[in-house]
Amino acid sequence: MAQPPAPTELAAILAREIPGLEILSDVASVQARSRDSWVRSLMKSRLEGPPSAAVVVRPGSAGEVAAVLAWADRTSTPVIPFGLGSGVCGAVLAQGREVVLDLGKMDRLLQVNGDTLTAVVEPGMRGSDFEAALAARGFTMGHWPQSIELSTVGGWCATRASGQFSTLYGNIEQMLLGCEVALANGRLLRLPSVPRAATGPDLKHLFVGSEGILGVFTELTFRIHPAPQRQLGRAFTMPTLRAGLEALRKIMRAGWTPAVTRLYDATEAGRNFTIIADGKPVLLLMSEGTEARVETEAAAIAAIVAGEGGIDRGDEPLRSWLDHRNNVPTFESLLEQGLVADTIEVAISWDRIGDLFETVCARGAKVQSVFAMSGHVSHCYTQGANIYFTFVGAQGDLDTAIRIYDEVWKTTIETTIELGGTIAHHHGIGRVRKPWLSREIGEGGVALLAALKRSFDPNGILNPGVLVDT
Amino acid sequence: MAQPPAPTELAAILAREIPGLEILSDVASVQARSRDSWVRSLMKSRLEGPPSAAVVVRPGSAGEVAAVLAWADRTSTPVIPFGLGSGVCGAVLAQGREVVLDLGKMDRLLQVNGDTLTAVVEPGMRGSDFEAALAARGFTMGHWPQSIELSTVGGWCATRASGQFSTLYGNIEQMLLGCEVALANGRLLRLPSVPRAATGPDLKHLFVGSEGILGVFTELTFRIHPAPQRQLGRAFTMPTLRAGLEALRKIMRAGWTPAVTRLYDATEAGRNFTIIADGKPVLLLMSEGTEARVETEAAAIAAIVAGEGGIDRGDEPLRSWLDHRNNVPTFESLLEQGLVADTIEVAISWDRIGDLFETVCARGAKVQSVFAMSGHVSHCYTQGANIYFTFVGAQGDLDTAIRIYDEVWKTTIETTIELGGTIAHHHGIGRVRKPWLSREIGEGGVALLAALKRSFDPNGILNPGVLVDT
């Protein structure tokens, strides 16, 4: 194979091949889009210098996306689809010769239909802009990831995102009704938005969570809802973590769907709700929707919580969380303070969640230099819930920090597999969880995914190195 | 290619290859499993004699299913997976040389977990047996297709089934949490049951609705629920069909999820609810679940219905429907009476559902010999709802009946496409809707499906002729 063209040459070729395409080739613009927010790659960058793709293109339409892919397929050029880079698993990490496909210019809200409660939007729209535009029209999608100001609607679909209100509104795969996807060969696939269909397998699920390896979303149709008439919720302290888990299990079992279902262990409760926590776990519950539904639900779930020994601490801690929920320290700022930290989220069924929670916290805390391993539950289902673990350790030098990092991850993921949980509730696989994917879906599942990859992208141009190898 | 072996020879080969495998080769057993309940194939059978596969095998385990597929793949023998044959779209229709893979012996309920609200079951269990076994333990899955006594849990997944209570419990794709699938190459794929995961695309959606062309379900893990504490509902007469549709739209919009949401047009209301209908459409609504939720919901939705001019006709018509809902005349019995009849169900968004309902009924009634074209709505969403059309015509001779049949289908499906609906809400594609699949998911979608088929089943052994050609 011929030597790949140098970045400047690549920019010139692209400019010639796709007239009018916006191309960025200055170092700062390219490096800013050559990795996501994975802590490990951030640490590696500090040691070895930042990763860099060859060039960035910023298509303004599905046609331009398709043209870039058709060209890349013809020339076997690797392409990394890019939203806003808020991913935390290393799904974006350039190796040197990629074209980054930055979708940020495709940021228009194309249509809001108040009768069918659907919104059609381009993939590069920032999440918070999308929700603000819906709010201005009296609607919400109800998808509120912590990253909402740092992520795009297309990124949500590519990574199988969840929002903080998922227990009511569902996760992104329940919100996505239809889509247009650009395939590796440059063809556009349109899957219609219909209330529900039995017209063969639901093909959009092939792309939701595909982390850019099977296609690129170019248009999305989402389910939306009228803005809620009412929000009603409380904070509770729980006698034990297991009492909190039991309350959540019973709430789900009874068919309630409060938007917010957050249970913090004593460590995180002490960190986030200093005044009320008093060494106890804290449970936040909030219902939203129409008046009648919200009032009935809030009363019923409060009774369930009381039955598990929960003590009502009023609505102020909930309000405070709602106001500040997305203000978290960046990993960068923690590294500056000499710390190494990350979050690892998993999910497991109710019969094992207490064991997993305690075992991971105990084992994580034993890793050298780790001084806090804690967790909270934030997404609940009839079967079980997620756990969002956080660890903080002393950094030492960066090589040591990376060693600590890898060890906590290994401990957490392997304990999760040992107890029968899933290794990723909503952050995805990327590169950080890739070694364990076969433990989750089996060698057979990985083989199937690789077969899909070969079938859809025979030249392997789309985000190579992520999810599976072919 | 060599001549395929004769049926008796095939039975002998299979007996030798897979010792212990149950094999049926008598004409009655084979013919009984060589087609589903598609009316058109029933009429064709009367004209041309019944279709017949070569032989039937009845595996008793996933291992036997895998062994049959591995052998079939090696020998390029077509295989038709078979549940109980209640499909109405011709997804089961033997051409002569197939092995029918009857899953009826794999009918065990393997596990019910009351904490995680999950049930593990083999694919061949009859739906009504499954619900009865759950009920005996205090649970329900909430999946109540009209065919529940005539269909299997595996068939539900293979066809993307919906039940009569879907507005509360969801459709089969929301109930299926994990599965084991035998692939065409004889390998078994296990996809774990977890509360929710972001571990690449959710691969089980490749098989849900694949109508037997991509794999065979050998084990299913479903979400279940505690048996409801309470059922509460009413019948209403509505001033017009559009008033009924508007009531349903507003109910969904407000976030309510009554289990039963059925709106019959005046024709069907007159047929089914003679005493109350009085020339008006009839709306049935029923909530179920915990006391508090059900009472709040029932009151709120009754108020919405009253706002659209609905008149409360008490709960007796609802009770009567609940008791008799699955007693419908067989297509066979209608044919015996000199009639030609079928149901055609589609779905569409709220802003067009009234137009579609009226246009199809008007156009269908104009088809020669059709004396009734009517419909009801039974599955509601925030975006829209399904319409379940029924037509009845005078048969004339069978050739005429088939011509009428084809014309009503063509009119209904093409009108649905014209107005932007989906051509199948839950009955599937099979053979009857196959000509229109590309109008739904585009040539690109059909090409993608064909690529999946080639990738998963390169020798084309699994239910050839259904969904797509390769």
Short mmCIF file of N, CA and C in Angstrom, two decimals, chain A residues 113-118 139 159-162 171 173 177 189-190 192-203 205-210 214 223 226 249 253-256 290 292-293 296 347-351 381-385 422-426 428-429 437 440-441 444-445 448-449 451-452 455-456 467, chain B residues 113-118 139 159-162 171 173 177 189-190 192-203 205-210 214 223 226 249 253-256 290 292-293 296 347-351 381-385 422-426 428-429 437 440-441 444-445 448-449 451-452 455-456 467:
data_model
loop_
_atom_site.label_atom_id
_atom_site.label_comp_id
_atom_site.label_asym_id
_atom_site.label_seq_id
_atom_site.Cartn_x
_atom_site.Cartn_y
_atom_site.Cartn_z
N ASN A 113 -43.09 18.77 16.01
CA ASN A 113 -44.51 18.54 15.75
C ASN A 113 -45.21 18.29 17.09
N GLY A 114 -46.01 19.26 17.49
CA GLY A 114 -46.67 19.19 18.80
C GLY A 114 -47.81 18.20 18.85
N ASP A 115 -48.33 17.78 17.69
CA ASP A 115 -49.41 16.78 17.68
C ASP A 115 -48.87 15.36 17.82
N THR A 116 -47.79 15.11 17.08
CA THR A 116 -47.22 13.76 17.12
C THR A 116 -46.11 13.67 18.15
N LEU A 117 -45.82 14.78 18.81
CA LEU A 117 -44.78 14.83 19.84
C LEU A 117 -43.46 14.24 19.33
N THR A 118 -43.01 14.81 18.22
CA THR A 118 -41.74 14.38 17.63
C THR A 118 -40.91 15.62 17.27
N PHE A 139 -42.00 22.04 25.22
CA PHE A 139 -41.76 20.60 25.23
C PHE A 139 -40.44 20.25 25.92
N THR A 159 -23.61 6.55 21.34
CA THR A 159 -23.03 5.92 22.53
C THR A 159 -24.05 5.22 23.42
N ARG A 160 -25.35 5.22 23.04
CA ARG A 160 -26.40 4.67 23.91
C ARG A 160 -26.44 5.39 25.26
N ALA A 161 -26.65 6.69 25.20
CA ALA A 161 -26.63 7.51 26.41
C ALA A 161 -27.88 7.32 27.27
N SER A 162 -27.72 7.67 28.54
CA SER A 162 -28.84 7.76 29.49
C SER A 162 -28.82 9.13 30.13
N ASN A 171 -34.26 5.60 28.14
CA ASN A 171 -32.93 5.91 27.66
C ASN A 171 -33.02 6.28 26.18
N GLU A 173 -32.39 4.94 23.43
CA GLU A 173 -32.94 3.99 22.46
C GLU A 173 -34.47 3.97 22.49
N LEU A 177 -36.93 7.59 17.36
CA LEU A 177 -38.03 6.96 16.61
C LEU A 177 -37.63 6.66 15.16
N LEU A 189 -29.03 5.87 4.51
CA LEU A 189 -30.12 4.98 4.88
C LEU A 189 -31.14 5.78 5.67
N ARG A 190 -32.41 5.74 5.25
CA ARG A 190 -33.44 6.46 6.01
C ARG A 190 -34.39 5.45 6.65
N PRO A 192 -37.77 5.21 8.81
CA PRO A 192 -38.84 6.15 9.10
C PRO A 192 -39.22 6.19 10.58
N SER A 193 -39.74 7.32 10.97
CA SER A 193 -40.27 7.48 12.32
C SER A 193 -41.75 7.11 12.32
N VAL A 194 -42.07 5.99 12.94
CA VAL A 194 -43.47 5.55 13.02
C VAL A 194 -43.75 5.16 14.46
N PRO A 195 -45.03 5.13 14.85
CA PRO A 195 -45.32 4.85 16.27
C PRO A 195 -44.71 3.53 16.73
N ARG A 196 -44.79 2.52 15.88
CA ARG A 196 -44.19 1.22 16.17
C ARG A 196 -44.38 0.38 14.92
N ALA A 197 -43.43 -0.48 14.60
CA ALA A 197 -43.56 -1.28 13.38
C ALA A 197 -43.06 -2.69 13.60
N ALA A 198 -43.60 -3.61 12.82
CA ALA A 198 -43.09 -4.98 12.74
C ALA A 198 -42.76 -5.24 11.29
N THR A 199 -41.70 -4.62 10.84
CA THR A 199 -41.29 -4.70 9.44
C THR A 199 -39.87 -5.24 9.39
N GLY A 200 -39.69 -6.40 9.98
CA GLY A 200 -38.34 -6.96 10.10
C GLY A 200 -37.67 -6.41 11.34
N PRO A 201 -36.40 -6.78 11.54
CA PRO A 201 -35.68 -6.28 12.71
C PRO A 201 -35.64 -4.75 12.69
N ASP A 202 -35.66 -4.13 13.84
CA ASP A 202 -35.62 -2.68 13.93
C ASP A 202 -34.18 -2.24 13.70
N LEU A 203 -33.89 -1.84 12.46
CA LEU A 203 -32.50 -1.63 12.04
C LEU A 203 -31.81 -0.49 12.75
N HIS A 205 -31.47 -0.01 15.76
CA HIS A 205 -30.70 -0.50 16.91
C HIS A 205 -29.29 -0.97 16.54
N LEU A 206 -29.05 -1.18 15.25
CA LEU A 206 -27.69 -1.52 14.83
C LEU A 206 -26.74 -0.35 15.05
N PHE A 207 -27.29 0.86 14.97
CA PHE A 207 -26.44 2.05 15.00
C PHE A 207 -26.41 2.69 16.39
N VAL A 208 -27.48 2.51 17.16
CA VAL A 208 -27.51 3.06 18.52
C VAL A 208 -26.48 2.30 19.36
N GLY A 209 -25.48 2.99 19.83
CA GLY A 209 -24.43 2.34 20.61
C GLY A 209 -23.30 1.77 19.76
N SER A 210 -23.32 2.04 18.47
CA SER A 210 -22.26 1.46 17.62
C SER A 210 -20.97 2.28 17.68
N LEU A 214 -20.20 1.61 12.64
CA LEU A 214 -21.08 1.03 11.62
C LEU A 214 -21.75 2.07 10.72
N ARG A 223 -38.79 11.22 20.15
CA ARG A 223 -40.04 11.38 20.90
C ARG A 223 -39.86 12.51 21.90
N PRO A 226 -44.89 17.03 26.34
CA PRO A 226 -45.19 18.37 26.83
C PRO A 226 -44.33 18.66 28.06
N ARG A 249 -36.20 -0.77 44.68
CA ARG A 249 -36.73 -1.98 44.07
C ARG A 249 -38.25 -2.03 44.18
N ARG A 253 -41.09 -2.03 41.25
CA ARG A 253 -41.96 -3.19 41.25
C ARG A 253 -43.44 -2.81 41.23
N ALA A 254 -43.75 -1.69 41.90
CA ALA A 254 -45.14 -1.24 41.95
C ALA A 254 -45.54 -0.48 40.68
N GLY A 255 -44.60 -0.30 39.78
CA GLY A 255 -44.94 0.34 38.51
C GLY A 255 -44.81 1.85 38.50
N TRP A 256 -44.23 2.43 39.54
CA TRP A 256 -44.01 3.88 39.53
C TRP A 256 -42.79 4.21 38.70
N THR A 290 -48.00 15.42 34.73
CA THR A 290 -49.26 16.11 35.03
C THR A 290 -49.50 16.09 36.55
N ALA A 292 -52.01 15.37 38.55
CA ALA A 292 -52.65 14.23 39.22
C ALA A 292 -51.68 13.06 39.33
N ARG A 293 -50.96 12.79 38.24
CA ARG A 293 -50.05 11.67 38.26
C ARG A 293 -48.93 11.89 39.27
N THR A 296 -50.10 11.64 43.04
CA THR A 296 -50.33 10.25 43.45
C THR A 296 -49.02 9.50 43.60
N ALA A 347 -24.24 -2.01 35.72
CA ALA A 347 -25.62 -2.26 36.18
C ALA A 347 -25.76 -3.72 36.55
N ILE A 348 -26.73 -4.01 37.40
CA ILE A 348 -26.91 -5.38 37.88
C ILE A 348 -28.32 -5.53 38.44
N SER A 349 -28.75 -6.75 38.57
CA SER A 349 -30.11 -7.00 39.05
C SER A 349 -30.22 -6.77 40.56
N TRP A 350 -31.46 -6.57 41.02
CA TRP A 350 -31.69 -6.20 42.43
C TRP A 350 -31.17 -7.25 43.41
N ASP A 351 -31.20 -8.51 43.03
CA ASP A 351 -30.80 -9.54 44.00
C ASP A 351 -29.30 -9.55 44.27
N TYR A 381 -34.79 0.17 37.14
CA TYR A 381 -35.61 -0.69 36.28
C TYR A 381 -36.29 -1.73 37.16
N THR A 382 -37.27 -2.42 36.62
CA THR A 382 -37.87 -3.49 37.42
C THR A 382 -36.85 -4.57 37.74
N GLN A 383 -35.92 -4.83 36.83
CA GLN A 383 -34.95 -5.91 37.04
C GLN A 383 -33.81 -5.54 37.98
N GLY A 384 -33.40 -4.29 37.94
CA GLY A 384 -32.25 -3.88 38.73
C GLY A 384 -31.94 -2.42 38.50
N ALA A 385 -30.68 -2.05 38.67
CA ALA A 385 -30.31 -0.63 38.53
C ALA A 385 -28.84 -0.52 38.19
N THR A 422 -23.71 -6.07 34.19
CA THR A 422 -23.22 -5.63 32.89
C THR A 422 -22.11 -4.62 33.10
N ILE A 423 -21.10 -4.67 32.24
CA ILE A 423 -19.90 -3.85 32.42
C ILE A 423 -20.11 -2.40 32.03
N ALA A 424 -21.22 -2.06 31.41
CA ALA A 424 -21.46 -0.66 31.04
C ALA A 424 -22.95 -0.37 31.01
N HIS A 425 -23.41 0.48 31.90
CA HIS A 425 -24.81 0.86 31.84
C HIS A 425 -25.05 1.90 30.75
N HIS A 426 -24.21 2.95 30.70
CA HIS A 426 -24.44 3.95 29.65
C HIS A 426 -23.22 4.69 29.14
N GLY A 428 -20.62 3.24 27.70
CA GLY A 428 -20.15 2.59 26.49
C GLY A 428 -18.85 1.81 26.66
N ILE A 429 -18.34 1.32 25.56
CA ILE A 429 -17.17 0.45 25.54
C ILE A 429 -15.91 1.23 25.16
N LEU A 437 -15.33 -7.03 26.68
CA LEU A 437 -16.59 -7.14 25.95
C LEU A 437 -16.99 -8.61 25.71
N GLU A 440 -18.95 -10.15 28.35
CA GLU A 440 -20.33 -9.70 28.45
C GLU A 440 -21.22 -10.39 27.40
N ILE A 441 -20.83 -10.31 26.15
CA ILE A 441 -21.70 -10.83 25.08
C ILE A 441 -21.14 -12.12 24.49
N GLY A 444 -19.12 -15.35 20.93
CA GLY A 444 -20.09 -15.36 19.84
C GLY A 444 -20.63 -13.98 19.53
N GLY A 445 -20.89 -13.20 20.57
CA GLY A 445 -21.39 -11.84 20.38
C GLY A 445 -20.35 -10.96 19.71
N LEU A 448 -20.13 -11.87 16.14
CA LEU A 448 -21.27 -11.32 15.39
C LEU A 448 -21.06 -9.83 15.09
N LEU A 449 -20.57 -9.12 16.09
CA LEU A 449 -20.29 -7.69 15.92
C LEU A 449 -19.21 -7.49 14.85
N ALA A 451 -18.62 -9.52 12.43
CA ALA A 451 -19.24 -9.84 11.14
C ALA A 451 -20.05 -8.66 10.62
N LEU A 452 -20.77 -7.99 11.54
CA LEU A 452 -21.52 -6.79 11.16
C LEU A 452 -20.56 -5.73 10.62
N SER A 455 -19.37 -6.59 7.25
CA SER A 455 -20.43 -6.48 6.26
C SER A 455 -20.74 -5.02 5.92
N PHE A 456 -20.77 -4.15 6.94
CA PHE A 456 -21.16 -2.76 6.73
C PHE A 456 -19.99 -1.89 6.31
N LEU A 467 -14.62 -0.80 20.02
CA LEU A 467 -15.58 -1.90 20.19
C LEU A 467 -15.01 -3.27 19.81
N ASN B 113 -37.88 -15.43 38.68
CA ASN B 113 -37.23 -14.74 39.78
C ASN B 113 -38.09 -13.57 40.22
N GLY B 114 -38.68 -13.69 41.39
CA GLY B 114 -39.61 -12.67 41.88
C GLY B 114 -38.92 -11.40 42.35
N ASP B 115 -37.62 -11.45 42.60
CA ASP B 115 -36.90 -10.24 43.03
C ASP B 115 -36.50 -9.39 41.83
N THR B 116 -36.03 -10.07 40.80
CA THR B 116 -35.57 -9.33 39.62
C THR B 116 -36.68 -9.24 38.58
N LEU B 117 -37.82 -9.85 38.89
CA LEU B 117 -38.97 -9.82 37.98
C LEU B 117 -38.58 -10.26 36.57
N THR B 118 -38.00 -11.44 36.51
CA THR B 118 -37.60 -12.01 35.23
C THR B 118 -38.06 -13.46 35.15
N PHE B 139 -47.54 -13.59 39.13
CA PHE B 139 -46.95 -12.63 38.19
C PHE B 139 -47.70 -12.63 36.86
N THR B 159 -41.59 -12.61 15.55
CA THR B 159 -42.46 -11.81 14.69
C THR B 159 -42.66 -10.37 15.18
N ARG B 160 -42.05 -9.99 16.31
CA ARG B 160 -42.28 -8.66 16.93
C ARG B 160 -43.75 -8.47 17.28
N ALA B 161 -44.24 -9.35 18.11
CA ALA B 161 -45.66 -9.34 18.47
C ALA B 161 -46.02 -8.20 19.42
N SER B 162 -47.30 -7.88 19.42
CA SER B 162 -47.89 -6.95 20.40
C SER B 162 -49.06 -7.64 21.07
N ASN B 171 -44.46 -3.61 23.99
CA ASN B 171 -44.50 -4.69 23.03
C ASN B 171 -43.39 -5.68 23.33
N GLU B 173 -40.57 -6.39 22.18
CA GLU B 173 -39.17 -5.95 22.21
C GLU B 173 -38.81 -5.24 23.51
N LEU B 177 -35.46 -9.36 27.63
CA LEU B 177 -34.27 -8.80 28.27
C LEU B 177 -32.99 -9.50 27.82
N LEU B 189 -25.56 -18.28 20.35
CA LEU B 189 -25.20 -16.95 20.82
C LEU B 189 -26.00 -16.67 22.08
N ARG B 190 -25.32 -16.28 23.17
CA ARG B 190 -26.05 -15.94 24.41
C ARG B 190 -25.90 -14.46 24.69
N PRO B 192 -26.84 -11.64 27.37
CA PRO B 192 -27.26 -11.69 28.77
C PRO B 192 -28.45 -10.79 29.07
N SER B 193 -29.17 -11.17 30.10
CA SER B 193 -30.28 -10.36 30.60
C SER B 193 -29.75 -9.42 31.67
N VAL B 194 -29.69 -8.14 31.34
CA VAL B 194 -29.22 -7.15 32.31
C VAL B 194 -30.22 -6.00 32.31
N PRO B 195 -30.23 -5.20 33.38
CA PRO B 195 -31.25 -4.13 33.45
C PRO B 195 -31.20 -3.21 32.23
N ARG B 196 -29.98 -2.88 31.81
CA ARG B 196 -29.79 -2.06 30.62
C ARG B 196 -28.29 -1.98 30.40
N ALA B 197 -27.86 -1.96 29.16
CA ALA B 197 -26.42 -1.95 28.89
C ALA B 197 -26.09 -1.03 27.72
N ALA B 198 -24.86 -0.52 27.75
CA ALA B 198 -24.30 0.21 26.61
C ALA B 198 -23.01 -0.49 26.23
N THR B 199 -23.16 -1.66 25.66
CA THR B 199 -22.01 -2.50 25.31
C THR B 199 -22.07 -2.77 23.81
N GLY B 200 -22.09 -1.71 23.05
CA GLY B 200 -22.26 -1.84 21.60
C GLY B 200 -23.74 -1.92 21.27
N PRO B 201 -24.06 -2.12 19.98
CA PRO B 201 -25.47 -2.21 19.59
C PRO B 201 -26.14 -3.36 20.34
N ASP B 202 -27.41 -3.20 20.64
CA ASP B 202 -28.16 -4.24 21.34
C ASP B 202 -28.51 -5.34 20.33
N LEU B 203 -27.70 -6.38 20.33
CA LEU B 203 -27.76 -7.39 19.26
C LEU B 203 -29.06 -8.17 19.23
N HIS B 205 -31.95 -7.13 19.10
CA HIS B 205 -32.89 -6.52 18.15
C HIS B 205 -32.70 -7.00 16.72
N LEU B 206 -31.56 -7.62 16.44
CA LEU B 206 -31.37 -8.21 15.11
C LEU B 206 -32.32 -9.38 14.90
N PHE B 207 -32.67 -10.06 15.99
CA PHE B 207 -33.45 -11.29 15.87
C PHE B 207 -34.93 -11.07 16.13
N VAL B 208 -35.26 -10.05 16.94
CA VAL B 208 -36.66 -9.74 17.20
C VAL B 208 -37.28 -9.22 15.90
N GLY B 209 -38.24 -9.93 15.39
CA GLY B 209 -38.85 -9.52 14.12
C GLY B 209 -38.15 -10.06 12.89
N SER B 210 -37.16 -10.92 13.08
CA SER B 210 -36.43 -11.41 11.90
C SER B 210 -37.16 -12.57 11.22
N LEU B 214 -32.72 -15.01 10.37
CA LEU B 214 -31.36 -14.71 10.85
C LEU B 214 -30.90 -15.62 11.99
N ARG B 223 -39.05 -9.75 30.99
CA ARG B 223 -39.45 -8.91 32.12
C ARG B 223 -40.88 -9.30 32.52
N PRO B 226 -45.53 -8.05 39.00
CA PRO B 226 -46.49 -8.64 39.94
C PRO B 226 -47.89 -8.61 39.30
N ARG B 249 -55.31 10.38 21.88
CA ARG B 249 -54.10 11.20 21.74
C ARG B 249 -53.82 11.98 23.02
N ARG B 253 -50.62 11.76 25.54
CA ARG B 253 -49.88 13.00 25.69
C ARG B 253 -49.68 13.38 27.17
N ALA B 254 -50.68 13.06 27.97
CA ALA B 254 -50.60 13.39 29.40
C ALA B 254 -49.75 12.37 30.17
N GLY B 255 -49.27 11.35 29.47
CA GLY B 255 -48.39 10.38 30.14
C GLY B 255 -49.11 9.21 30.79
N TRP B 256 -50.41 9.07 30.56
CA TRP B 256 -51.13 7.92 31.11
C TRP B 256 -50.86 6.68 30.27
N THR B 290 -51.25 -1.15 40.61
CA THR B 290 -51.52 -0.92 42.03
C THR B 290 -52.75 -0.02 42.17
N ALA B 292 -53.55 2.66 43.90
CA ALA B 292 -53.46 4.13 43.85
C ALA B 292 -53.26 4.61 42.42
N ARG B 293 -52.38 3.90 41.69
CA ARG B 293 -52.09 4.32 40.32
C ARG B 293 -53.34 4.17 39.45
N THR B 296 -56.17 6.81 40.21
CA THR B 296 -55.83 8.14 39.69
C THR B 296 -55.93 8.16 38.18
N ALA B 347 -49.92 1.27 11.27
CA ALA B 347 -49.87 2.32 12.31
C ALA B 347 -49.49 3.63 11.66
N ILE B 348 -49.88 4.70 12.34
CA ILE B 348 -49.62 6.03 11.77
C ILE B 348 -49.68 7.08 12.88
N SER B 349 -49.13 8.24 12.61
CA SER B 349 -49.10 9.29 13.64
C SER B 349 -50.48 9.94 13.80
N TRP B 350 -50.66 10.58 14.95
CA TRP B 350 -51.98 11.14 15.30
C TRP B 350 -52.49 12.16 14.29
N ASP B 351 -51.57 12.92 13.68
CA ASP B 351 -52.02 13.99 12.79
C ASP B 351 -52.62 13.46 11.49
N TYR B 381 -49.60 5.20 21.38
CA TYR B 381 -48.29 5.76 21.68
C TYR B 381 -48.41 7.28 21.70
N THR B 382 -47.38 7.95 22.20
CA THR B 382 -47.42 9.42 22.15
C THR B 382 -47.45 9.91 20.71
N GLN B 383 -46.78 9.21 19.82
CA GLN B 383 -46.70 9.65 18.41
C GLN B 383 -47.95 9.34 17.60
N GLY B 384 -48.59 8.23 17.89
CA GLY B 384 -49.74 7.81 17.09
C GLY B 384 -50.27 6.47 17.59
N ALA B 385 -50.88 5.73 16.68
CA ALA B 385 -51.51 4.47 17.09
C ALA B 385 -51.60 3.54 15.88
N THR B 422 -46.89 3.22 8.77
CA THR B 422 -46.09 2.00 8.62
C THR B 422 -47.00 0.86 8.18
N ILE B 423 -46.48 0.00 7.32
CA ILE B 423 -47.29 -1.05 6.70
C ILE B 423 -47.57 -2.23 7.63
N ALA B 424 -46.91 -2.27 8.78
CA ALA B 424 -47.18 -3.37 9.72
C ALA B 424 -46.93 -2.91 11.14
N HIS B 425 -47.97 -2.85 11.93
CA HIS B 425 -47.76 -2.54 13.34
C HIS B 425 -47.24 -3.74 14.11
N HIS B 426 -47.87 -4.91 13.92
CA HIS B 426 -47.35 -6.07 14.68
C HIS B 426 -47.56 -7.43 14.03
N GLY B 428 -46.27 -8.31 11.09
CA GLY B 428 -45.05 -8.66 10.39
C GLY B 428 -45.16 -8.60 8.88
N ILE B 429 -44.12 -9.02 8.22
CA ILE B 429 -43.99 -8.93 6.77
C ILE B 429 -44.33 -10.26 6.09
N LEU B 437 -42.02 -3.75 1.32
CA LEU B 437 -41.04 -3.46 2.37
C LEU B 437 -40.09 -2.34 1.97
N GLU B 440 -41.18 1.05 2.79
CA GLU B 440 -41.13 1.40 4.21
C GLU B 440 -39.71 1.78 4.64
N ILE B 441 -38.77 0.89 4.40
CA ILE B 441 -37.40 1.11 4.91
C ILE B 441 -36.44 1.51 3.78
N GLY B 444 -32.40 1.10 0.48
CA GLY B 444 -31.23 1.01 1.34
C GLY B 444 -31.46 0.08 2.52
N GLY B 445 -32.65 0.17 3.11
CA GLY B 445 -32.97 -0.70 4.24
C GLY B 445 -33.06 -2.16 3.81
N LEU B 448 -29.63 -3.42 3.28
CA LEU B 448 -28.96 -3.68 4.56
C LEU B 448 -29.42 -5.01 5.14
N LEU B 449 -30.72 -5.23 5.06
CA LEU B 449 -31.29 -6.49 5.56
C LEU B 449 -30.73 -7.68 4.77
N ALA B 451 -27.87 -7.72 3.31
CA ALA B 451 -26.46 -7.86 3.72
C ALA B 451 -26.37 -8.62 5.04
N LEU B 452 -27.28 -8.32 5.96
CA LEU B 452 -27.32 -9.04 7.24
C LEU B 452 -27.57 -10.52 6.98
N SER B 455 -24.58 -12.19 5.61
CA SER B 455 -23.51 -12.29 6.60
C SER B 455 -23.81 -13.38 7.64
N PHE B 456 -25.07 -13.47 8.08
CA PHE B 456 -25.44 -14.41 9.14
C PHE B 456 -25.76 -15.79 8.59
N LEU B 467 -39.30 -12.01 4.11
CA LEU B 467 -38.71 -10.68 4.35
C LEU B 467 -37.91 -10.14 3.17
#
